[in-house]
Structures are given as C-alpha cells and as structure tokens.
PDB file of C-alpha atoms in Angstrom:
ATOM      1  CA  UNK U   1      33.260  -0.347  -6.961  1.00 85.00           C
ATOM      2  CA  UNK U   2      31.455   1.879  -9.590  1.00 88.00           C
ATOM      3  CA  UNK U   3      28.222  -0.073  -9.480  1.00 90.00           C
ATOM      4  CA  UNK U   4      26.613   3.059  -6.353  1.00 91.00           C
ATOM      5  CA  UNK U   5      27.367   5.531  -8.829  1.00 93.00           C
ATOM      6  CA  UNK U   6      25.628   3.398 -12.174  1.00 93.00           C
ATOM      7  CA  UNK U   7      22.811   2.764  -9.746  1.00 94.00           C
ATOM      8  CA  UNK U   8      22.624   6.433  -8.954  1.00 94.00           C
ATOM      9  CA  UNK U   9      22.348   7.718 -12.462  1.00 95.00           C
ATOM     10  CA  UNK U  10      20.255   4.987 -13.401  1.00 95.00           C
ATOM     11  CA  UNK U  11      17.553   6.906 -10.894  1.00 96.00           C
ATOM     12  CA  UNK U  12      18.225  10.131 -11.885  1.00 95.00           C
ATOM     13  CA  UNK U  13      16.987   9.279 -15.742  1.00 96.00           C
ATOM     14  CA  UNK U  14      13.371   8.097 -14.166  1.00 95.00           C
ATOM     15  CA  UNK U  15      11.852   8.607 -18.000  1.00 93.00           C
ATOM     16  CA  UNK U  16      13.815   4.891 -18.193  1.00 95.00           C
ATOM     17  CA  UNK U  17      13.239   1.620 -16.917  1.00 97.00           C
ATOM     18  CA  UNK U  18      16.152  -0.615 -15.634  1.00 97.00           C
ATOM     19  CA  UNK U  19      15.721  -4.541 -15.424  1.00 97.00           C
ATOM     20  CA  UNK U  20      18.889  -5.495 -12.651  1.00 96.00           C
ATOM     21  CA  UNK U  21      19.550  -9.472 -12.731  1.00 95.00           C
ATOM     22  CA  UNK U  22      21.544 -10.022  -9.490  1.00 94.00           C
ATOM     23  CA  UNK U  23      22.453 -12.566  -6.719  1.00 94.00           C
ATOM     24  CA  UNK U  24      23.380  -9.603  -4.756  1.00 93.00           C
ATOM     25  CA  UNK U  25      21.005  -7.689  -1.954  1.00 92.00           C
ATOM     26  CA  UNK U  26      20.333  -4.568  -3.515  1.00 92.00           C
ATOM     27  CA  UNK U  27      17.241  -2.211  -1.501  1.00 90.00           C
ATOM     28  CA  UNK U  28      15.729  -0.278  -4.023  1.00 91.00           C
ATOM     29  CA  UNK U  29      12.932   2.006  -4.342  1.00 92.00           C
ATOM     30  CA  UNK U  30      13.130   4.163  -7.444  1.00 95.00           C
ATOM     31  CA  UNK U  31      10.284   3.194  -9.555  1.00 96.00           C
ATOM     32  CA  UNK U  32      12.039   2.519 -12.165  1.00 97.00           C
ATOM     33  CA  UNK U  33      14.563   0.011 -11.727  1.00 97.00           C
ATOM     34  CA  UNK U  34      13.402  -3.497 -10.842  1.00 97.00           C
ATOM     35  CA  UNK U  35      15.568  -5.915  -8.762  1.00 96.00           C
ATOM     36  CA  UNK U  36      15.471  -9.454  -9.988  1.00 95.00           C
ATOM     37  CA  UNK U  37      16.541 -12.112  -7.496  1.00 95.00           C
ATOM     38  CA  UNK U  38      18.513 -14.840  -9.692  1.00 95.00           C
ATOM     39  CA  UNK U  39      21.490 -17.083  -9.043  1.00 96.00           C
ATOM     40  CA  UNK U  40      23.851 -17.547 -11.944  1.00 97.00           C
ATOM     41  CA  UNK U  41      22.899 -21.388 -11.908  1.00 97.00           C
ATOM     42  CA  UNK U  42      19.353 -20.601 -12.301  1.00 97.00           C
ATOM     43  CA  UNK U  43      20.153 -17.686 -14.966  1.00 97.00           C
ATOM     44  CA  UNK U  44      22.234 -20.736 -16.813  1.00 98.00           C
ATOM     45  CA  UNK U  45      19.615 -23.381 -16.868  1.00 98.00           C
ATOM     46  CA  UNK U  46      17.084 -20.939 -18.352  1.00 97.00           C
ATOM     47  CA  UNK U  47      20.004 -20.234 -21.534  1.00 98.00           C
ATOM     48  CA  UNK U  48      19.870 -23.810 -21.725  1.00 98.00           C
ATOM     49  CA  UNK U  49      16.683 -23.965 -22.043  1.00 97.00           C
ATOM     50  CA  UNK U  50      16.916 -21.822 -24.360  1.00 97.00           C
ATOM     51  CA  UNK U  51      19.418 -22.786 -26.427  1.00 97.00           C
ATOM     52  CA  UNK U  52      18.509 -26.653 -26.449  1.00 98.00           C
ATOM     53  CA  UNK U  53      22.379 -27.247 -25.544  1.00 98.00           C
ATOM     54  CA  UNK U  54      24.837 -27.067 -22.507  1.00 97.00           C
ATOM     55  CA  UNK U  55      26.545 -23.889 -22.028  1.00 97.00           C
ATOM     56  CA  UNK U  56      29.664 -22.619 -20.324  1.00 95.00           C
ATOM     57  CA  UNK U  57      28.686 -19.851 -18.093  1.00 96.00           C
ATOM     58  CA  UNK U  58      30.880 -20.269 -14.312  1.00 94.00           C
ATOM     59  CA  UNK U  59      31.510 -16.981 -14.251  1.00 93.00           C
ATOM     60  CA  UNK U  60      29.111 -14.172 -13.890  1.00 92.00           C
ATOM     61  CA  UNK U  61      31.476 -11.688 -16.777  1.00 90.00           C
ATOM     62  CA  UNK U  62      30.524 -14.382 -19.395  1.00 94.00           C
ATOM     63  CA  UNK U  63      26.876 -13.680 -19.136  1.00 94.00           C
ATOM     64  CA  UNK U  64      28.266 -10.572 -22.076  1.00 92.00           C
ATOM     65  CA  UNK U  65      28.621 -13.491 -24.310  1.00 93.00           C
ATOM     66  CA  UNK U  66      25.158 -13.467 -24.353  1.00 95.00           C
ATOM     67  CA  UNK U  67      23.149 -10.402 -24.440  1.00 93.00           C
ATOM     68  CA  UNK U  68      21.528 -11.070 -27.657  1.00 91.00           C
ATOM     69  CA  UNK U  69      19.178 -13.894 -25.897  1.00 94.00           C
ATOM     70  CA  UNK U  70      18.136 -11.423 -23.154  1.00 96.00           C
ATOM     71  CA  UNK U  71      14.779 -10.054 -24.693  1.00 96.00           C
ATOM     72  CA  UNK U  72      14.262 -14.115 -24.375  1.00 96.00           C
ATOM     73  CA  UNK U  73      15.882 -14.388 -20.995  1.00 97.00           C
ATOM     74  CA  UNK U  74      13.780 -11.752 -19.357  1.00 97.00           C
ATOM     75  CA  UNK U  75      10.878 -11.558 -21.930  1.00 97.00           C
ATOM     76  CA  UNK U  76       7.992 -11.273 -19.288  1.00 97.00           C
ATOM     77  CA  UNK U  77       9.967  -8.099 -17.971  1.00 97.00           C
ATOM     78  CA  UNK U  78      10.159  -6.550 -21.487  1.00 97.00           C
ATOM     79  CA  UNK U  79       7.204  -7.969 -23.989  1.00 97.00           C
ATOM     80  CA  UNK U  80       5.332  -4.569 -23.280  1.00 97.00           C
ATOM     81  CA  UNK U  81       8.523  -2.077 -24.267  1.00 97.00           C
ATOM     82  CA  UNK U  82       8.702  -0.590 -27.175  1.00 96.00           C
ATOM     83  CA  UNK U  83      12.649  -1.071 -26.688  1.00 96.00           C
ATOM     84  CA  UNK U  84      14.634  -3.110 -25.016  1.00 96.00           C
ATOM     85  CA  UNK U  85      18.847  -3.429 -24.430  1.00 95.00           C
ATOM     86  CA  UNK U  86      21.054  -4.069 -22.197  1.00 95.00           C
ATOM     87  CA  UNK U  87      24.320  -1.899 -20.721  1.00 94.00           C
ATOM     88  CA  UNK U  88      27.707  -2.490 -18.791  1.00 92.00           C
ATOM     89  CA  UNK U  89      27.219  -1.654 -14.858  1.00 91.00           C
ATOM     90  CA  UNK U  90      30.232   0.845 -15.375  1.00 90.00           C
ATOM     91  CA  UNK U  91      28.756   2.964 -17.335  1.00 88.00           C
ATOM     92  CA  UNK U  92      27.869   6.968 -15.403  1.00 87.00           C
ATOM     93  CA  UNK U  93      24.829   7.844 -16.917  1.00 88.00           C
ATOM     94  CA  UNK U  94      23.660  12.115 -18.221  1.00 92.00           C
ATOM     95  CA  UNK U  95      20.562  12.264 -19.004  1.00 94.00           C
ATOM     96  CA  UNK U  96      19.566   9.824 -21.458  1.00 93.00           C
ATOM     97  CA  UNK U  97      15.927  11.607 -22.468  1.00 92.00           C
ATOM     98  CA  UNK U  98      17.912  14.465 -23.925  1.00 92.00           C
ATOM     99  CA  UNK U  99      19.197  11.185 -26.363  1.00 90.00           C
ATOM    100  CA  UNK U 100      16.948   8.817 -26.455  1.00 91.00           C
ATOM    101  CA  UNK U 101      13.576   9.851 -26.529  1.00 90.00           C
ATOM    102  CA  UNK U 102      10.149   8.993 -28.678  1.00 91.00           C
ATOM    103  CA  UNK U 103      11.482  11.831 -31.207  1.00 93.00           C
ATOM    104  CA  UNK U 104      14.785   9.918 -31.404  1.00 92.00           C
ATOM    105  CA  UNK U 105      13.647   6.121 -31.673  1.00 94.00           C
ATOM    106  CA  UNK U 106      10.559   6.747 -33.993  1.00 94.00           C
ATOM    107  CA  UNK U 107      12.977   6.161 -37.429  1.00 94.00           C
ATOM    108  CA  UNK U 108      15.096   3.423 -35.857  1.00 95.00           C
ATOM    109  CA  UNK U 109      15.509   0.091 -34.849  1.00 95.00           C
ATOM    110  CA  UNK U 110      18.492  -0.101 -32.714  1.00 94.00           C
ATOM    111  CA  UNK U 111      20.333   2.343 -31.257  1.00 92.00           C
ATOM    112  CA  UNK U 112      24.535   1.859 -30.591  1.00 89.00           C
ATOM    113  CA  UNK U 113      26.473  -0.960 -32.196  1.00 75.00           C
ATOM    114  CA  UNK U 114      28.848  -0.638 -28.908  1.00 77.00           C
ATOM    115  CA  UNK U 115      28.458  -3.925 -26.675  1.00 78.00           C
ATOM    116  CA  UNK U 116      28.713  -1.152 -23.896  1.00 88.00           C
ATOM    117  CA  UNK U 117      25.150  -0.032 -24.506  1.00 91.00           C
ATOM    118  CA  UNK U 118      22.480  -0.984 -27.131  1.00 93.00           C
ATOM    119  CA  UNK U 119      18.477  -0.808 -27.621  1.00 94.00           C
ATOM    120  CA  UNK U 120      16.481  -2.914 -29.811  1.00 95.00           C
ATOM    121  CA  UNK U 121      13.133  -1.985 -30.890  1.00 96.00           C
ATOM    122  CA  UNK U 122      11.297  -4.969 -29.263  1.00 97.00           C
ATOM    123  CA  UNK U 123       9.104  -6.418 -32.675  1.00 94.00           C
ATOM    124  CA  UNK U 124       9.781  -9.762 -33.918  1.00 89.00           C
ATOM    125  CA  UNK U 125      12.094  -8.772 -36.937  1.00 88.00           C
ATOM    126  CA  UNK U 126      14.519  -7.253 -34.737  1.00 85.00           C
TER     127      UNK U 126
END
C-alpha cells in the first residue's frame, strides 16, 4: 500500500536514477526511473545462472536474500554508474542530493550498512 508514495518520492529526487524489477503494470514517465518487465521465474533462472546452482526463490520477499548479486543481475542497467544499490519499496524518500551527492561519495565506497538502503561504488573491488 506504500509503494504510490515510494514511487512518488522516487520522482521528486530526479538527480537519481531508479532501476524497478516488477511483474506488475506500472505507467511511468519520470526520466528517471526505468520499469523493467520481469517475472520472478525469469528473475530466478538468471540467479541460477549466476550462481551455477538451484535456488529457492517462490516468493517475491526472498529476492532480499539476494541483493548482493544485483550489480550482476541487472549489470547492463548499471555498468555506466558510478554507484549502484538497491532499497526497500517502503522507504518515503527527502531529498537524497542534500545526502548523497558527488561531494559526499568522492571519499567512499559504500554508503549505509542498513539492508534498508545501500550504494556501492560500482568498480570491480567493491
């Protein structure tokens, strides 16, 4: 039920770029989110892939269990950031430039070591 009001603050910070992995319809025209089309199956066979092993993934929540594979996952969608993460849906948004900005990122690597929200800068080490 929260997910209008994510999506809502997630246009209002334009400066950032949102990657949304979804079976669901969602029309959107903000330039910086991008809608990705994917079924959980298809979502699962690409971790496999991945992984080289069978996974357990029926239920769309378990997909948590593996956020640190997304920079693979969705790597054509993020090989040119700088950054990359990943964030719960529930999450209401202020402005994130007034946090996370080119000033803010240039001396780290990752910012947050809450699941709820974290950025990784997007080099091989990391």
């Amino acid at each position: 039920n929260i997910f209008p009001f994510f999506f809502f603050f997630c246009i209002l910070n334009s400066s950032v770029d949102f990657l949304i992995a979804t079976d669901q319809q969602i029309n959107c025209k903000a330039s910086n989110i991008k809608v990705i089309q994917s079924s959980l199956p298809n979502i699962k066979d690409k971790l496999e892939r991945l992984l080289g092993m069978r996974i357990w993934l029926e239920k769309p929540y378990k997909l948590c269990d593996f956020r640190p594979l997304y920079k693979e996952l969705f790597f054509e969608y993020v090989k040119d950031y700088d950054f990359w993460g990943y964030c719960d849906i529930d999450l209401v948004w202020g402005d994130l430039e007034k946090w996370i900005n080119d000033t803010s990122l240039a001396t780290v690597d990752r910012v947050s070591e809450w699941g709820h929200c974290s950025l990784f800068r997007n080099n091989k080490r990391i």
